[in-house]
Amino acid sequence: MRNFLALSVSLFSLTLLGPVACGGTTPEQAPETTEQKQGLNATGTGCSADSECASGLCWTESDSYPLYNPYWIRADSCTEECGGPTDHASCQALAADLNAPSPSTARCIPARGVYDNYPYDDIFYVCDMVAAGLGQVHWVE
């Protein structure tokens, strides 16, 4: 019984110490590392730069003045491009897919210089997710 107890304690000790290297010492364990993942904002969520959005496009109200007046509203949303001023159906379908509170009010609106790294003031058409109840809205006081 004494030998059994000694053998059990020895095995238990080896289990706690881990494998023994050739020199008779235990190897140092590598420090644990945690993988960091930078999540991108989904379409319909708030943003402040294109690089934050999974779609690569962050719309702010100043991009679409005078449809949105930056003096009375501050708004932003990760969004996607759309076909033109009459292409509301694609934006409404996108809003419905995103479970927007009011998907039927999503619309395709013009936006000037909407891409952060685009050097020109060209017109692009983007889905207005703010009108559908997505993104972030802050009323100016």
C-alpha positions as a Python dict, from the first residue, in 0.01 Angstrom:
ca = {
    (1, 'M'): (0, 0, 0),
    (2, 'R'): (288, 232, 85),
    (3, 'N'): (443, 174, -261),
    (4, 'F'): (105, 238, -427),
    (5, 'L'): (67, 566, -236),
    (6, 'A'): (422, 675, -325),
    (7, 'L'): (366, 590, -691),
    (8, 'S'): (36, 783, -694),
    (9, 'V'): (201, 1091, -540),
    (10, 'S'): (488, 1070, -792),
    (11, 'L'): (251, 1048, -1088),
    (12, 'F'): (43, 1333, -948),
    (13, 'S'): (357, 1547, -910),
    (14, 'L'): (465, 1476, -1268),
    (15, 'T'): (121, 1570, -1392),
    (16, 'L'): (141, 1904, -1215),
    (17, 'L'): (497, 1977, -1328),
    (18, 'G'): (443, 1873, -1686),
    (19, 'P'): (697, 1695, -1904),
    (20, 'V'): (1057, 1697, -1790),
    (21, 'A'): (1325, 1804, -2039),
    (22, 'C'): (1644, 1605, -2094),
    (23, 'G'): (1841, 1815, -1843),
    (24, 'G'): (1605, 1716, -1565),
    (25, 'T'): (1435, 2056, -1542),
    (26, 'T'): (1093, 2156, -1659),
    (27, 'P'): (1083, 2370, -1972),
    (28, 'E'): (959, 2726, -1941),
    (29, 'Q'): (611, 2768, -2066),
    (30, 'A'): (551, 3021, -2339),
    (31, 'P'): (338, 3309, -2222),
    (32, 'E'): (-23, 3283, -2326),
    (33, 'T'): (-119, 3516, -2602),
    (34, 'T'): (-467, 3620, -2691),
    (35, 'E'): (-561, 3685, -3047),
    (36, 'Q'): (-691, 4035, -3099),
    (37, 'K'): (-952, 4086, -3364),
    (38, 'Q'): (-1063, 4424, -3476),
    (39, 'G'): (-1430, 4401, -3556),
    (40, 'L'): (-1570, 4618, -3829),
    (41, 'N'): (-1903, 4790, -3792),
    (42, 'A'): (-2187, 4628, -3981),
    (43, 'T'): (-2396, 4815, -4235),
    (44, 'G'): (-2655, 5021, -4051),
    (45, 'T'): (-2438, 5088, -3744),
    (46, 'G'): (-2270, 5414, -3651),
    (47, 'C'): (-1922, 5511, -3769),
    (48, 'S'): (-1679, 5797, -3804),
    (49, 'A'): (-1455, 5669, -4088),
    (50, 'D'): (-1474, 5433, -4385),
    (51, 'S'): (-1211, 5211, -4224),
    (52, 'E'): (-1453, 5131, -3940),
    (53, 'C'): (-1717, 4981, -4171),
    (54, 'A'): (-1728, 4629, -4308),
    (55, 'S'): (-1878, 4780, -4625),
    (56, 'G'): (-1589, 5030, -4650),
    (57, 'L'): (-1831, 5322, -4661),
    (58, 'C'): (-1922, 5555, -4372),
    (59, 'W'): (-2187, 5812, -4454),
    (60, 'T'): (-2233, 6130, -4248),
    (61, 'E'): (-2504, 6390, -4282),
    (62, 'S'): (-2262, 6654, -4413),
    (63, 'D'): (-2198, 6430, -4715),
    (64, 'S'): (-2560, 6480, -4819),
    (65, 'Y'): (-2632, 6845, -4743),
    (66, 'P'): (-2896, 6987, -4804),
    (67, 'L'): (-3097, 6663, -4773),
    (68, 'Y'): (-2959, 6646, -4422),
    (69, 'N'): (-2868, 6977, -4268),
    (70, 'P'): (-2564, 6940, -4041),
    (71, 'Y'): (-2689, 7240, -3842),
    (72, 'W'): (-2992, 7051, -3714),
    (73, 'I'): (-2877, 6689, -3714),
    (74, 'R'): (-2555, 6493, -3670),
    (75, 'A'): (-2588, 6145, -3817),
    (76, 'D'): (-2366, 5866, -3937),
    (77, 'S'): (-2406, 5513, -4068),
    (78, 'C'): (-2206, 5239, -4232),
    (79, 'T'): (-2384, 5201, -4563),
    (80, 'E'): (-2352, 5083, -4921),
    (81, 'E'): (-2372, 5247, -5259),
    (82, 'C'): (-2694, 5229, -5458),
    (83, 'G'): (-2791, 5285, -5821),
    (84, 'G'): (-2926, 5640, -5822),
    (85, 'P'): (-3197, 5875, -5698),
    (86, 'T'): (-3478, 5636, -5793),
    (87, 'D'): (-3316, 5316, -5663),
    (88, 'H'): (-3498, 5313, -5329),
    (89, 'A'): (-3607, 4948, -5361),
    (90, 'S'): (-3252, 4811, -5320),
    (91, 'C'): (-3200, 5026, -5009),
    (92, 'Q'): (-3536, 4922, -4867),
    (93, 'A'): (-3450, 4555, -4923),
    (94, 'L'): (-3114, 4610, -4751),
    (95, 'A'): (-3286, 4783, -4457),
    (96, 'A'): (-3536, 4497, -4430),
    (97, 'D'): (-3251, 4244, -4428),
    (98, 'L'): (-3094, 4443, -4142),
    (99, 'N'): (-3424, 4446, -3945),
    (100, 'A'): (-3449, 4823, -3956),
    (101, 'P'): (-3742, 4973, -3763),
    (102, 'S'): (-3875, 5144, -4079),
    (103, 'P'): (-3730, 4969, -4384),
    (104, 'S'): (-3980, 5127, -4623),
    (105, 'T'): (-3832, 5472, -4550),
    (106, 'A'): (-3479, 5377, -4662),
    (107, 'R'): (-3383, 5570, -4972),
    (108, 'C'): (-3101, 5616, -5218),
    (109, 'I'): (-2959, 5967, -5177),
    (110, 'P'): (-2676, 6164, -5335),
    (111, 'A'): (-2360, 6211, -5129),
    (112, 'R'): (-2065, 6434, -5217),
    (113, 'G'): (-1709, 6309, -5161),
    (114, 'V'): (-1840, 6032, -4939),
    (115, 'Y'): (-1520, 5822, -4941),
    (116, 'D'): (-1250, 5931, -4696),
    (117, 'N'): (-964, 5880, -4940),
    (118, 'Y'): (-1140, 6002, -5255),
    (119, 'P'): (-982, 6332, -5367),
    (120, 'Y'): (-1275, 6466, -5566),
    (121, 'D'): (-1611, 6610, -5478),
    (122, 'D'): (-1799, 6370, -5706),
    (123, 'I'): (-2154, 6259, -5642),
    (124, 'F'): (-2209, 5904, -5523),
    (125, 'Y'): (-2543, 5747, -5435),
    (126, 'V'): (-2570, 5575, -5098),
    (127, 'C'): (-2843, 5402, -4903),
    (128, 'D'): (-2977, 5628, -4630),
    (129, 'M'): (-2997, 5386, -4338),
    (130, 'V'): (-3062, 5670, -4092),
    (131, 'A'): (-3405, 5733, -4246),
    (132, 'A'): (-3485, 5365, -4187),
    (133, 'G'): (-3389, 5394, -3819),
    (134, 'L'): (-3034, 5258, -3833),
    (135, 'G'): (-2701, 5425, -3767),
    (136, 'Q'): (-2662, 5703, -3513),
    (137, 'V'): (-2849, 6031, -3493),
    (138, 'H'): (-2766, 6320, -3262),
    (139, 'W'): (-2988, 6625, -3276),
    (140, 'V'): (-2805, 6958, -3258),
    (141, 'E'): (-2926, 7177, -2975),
}
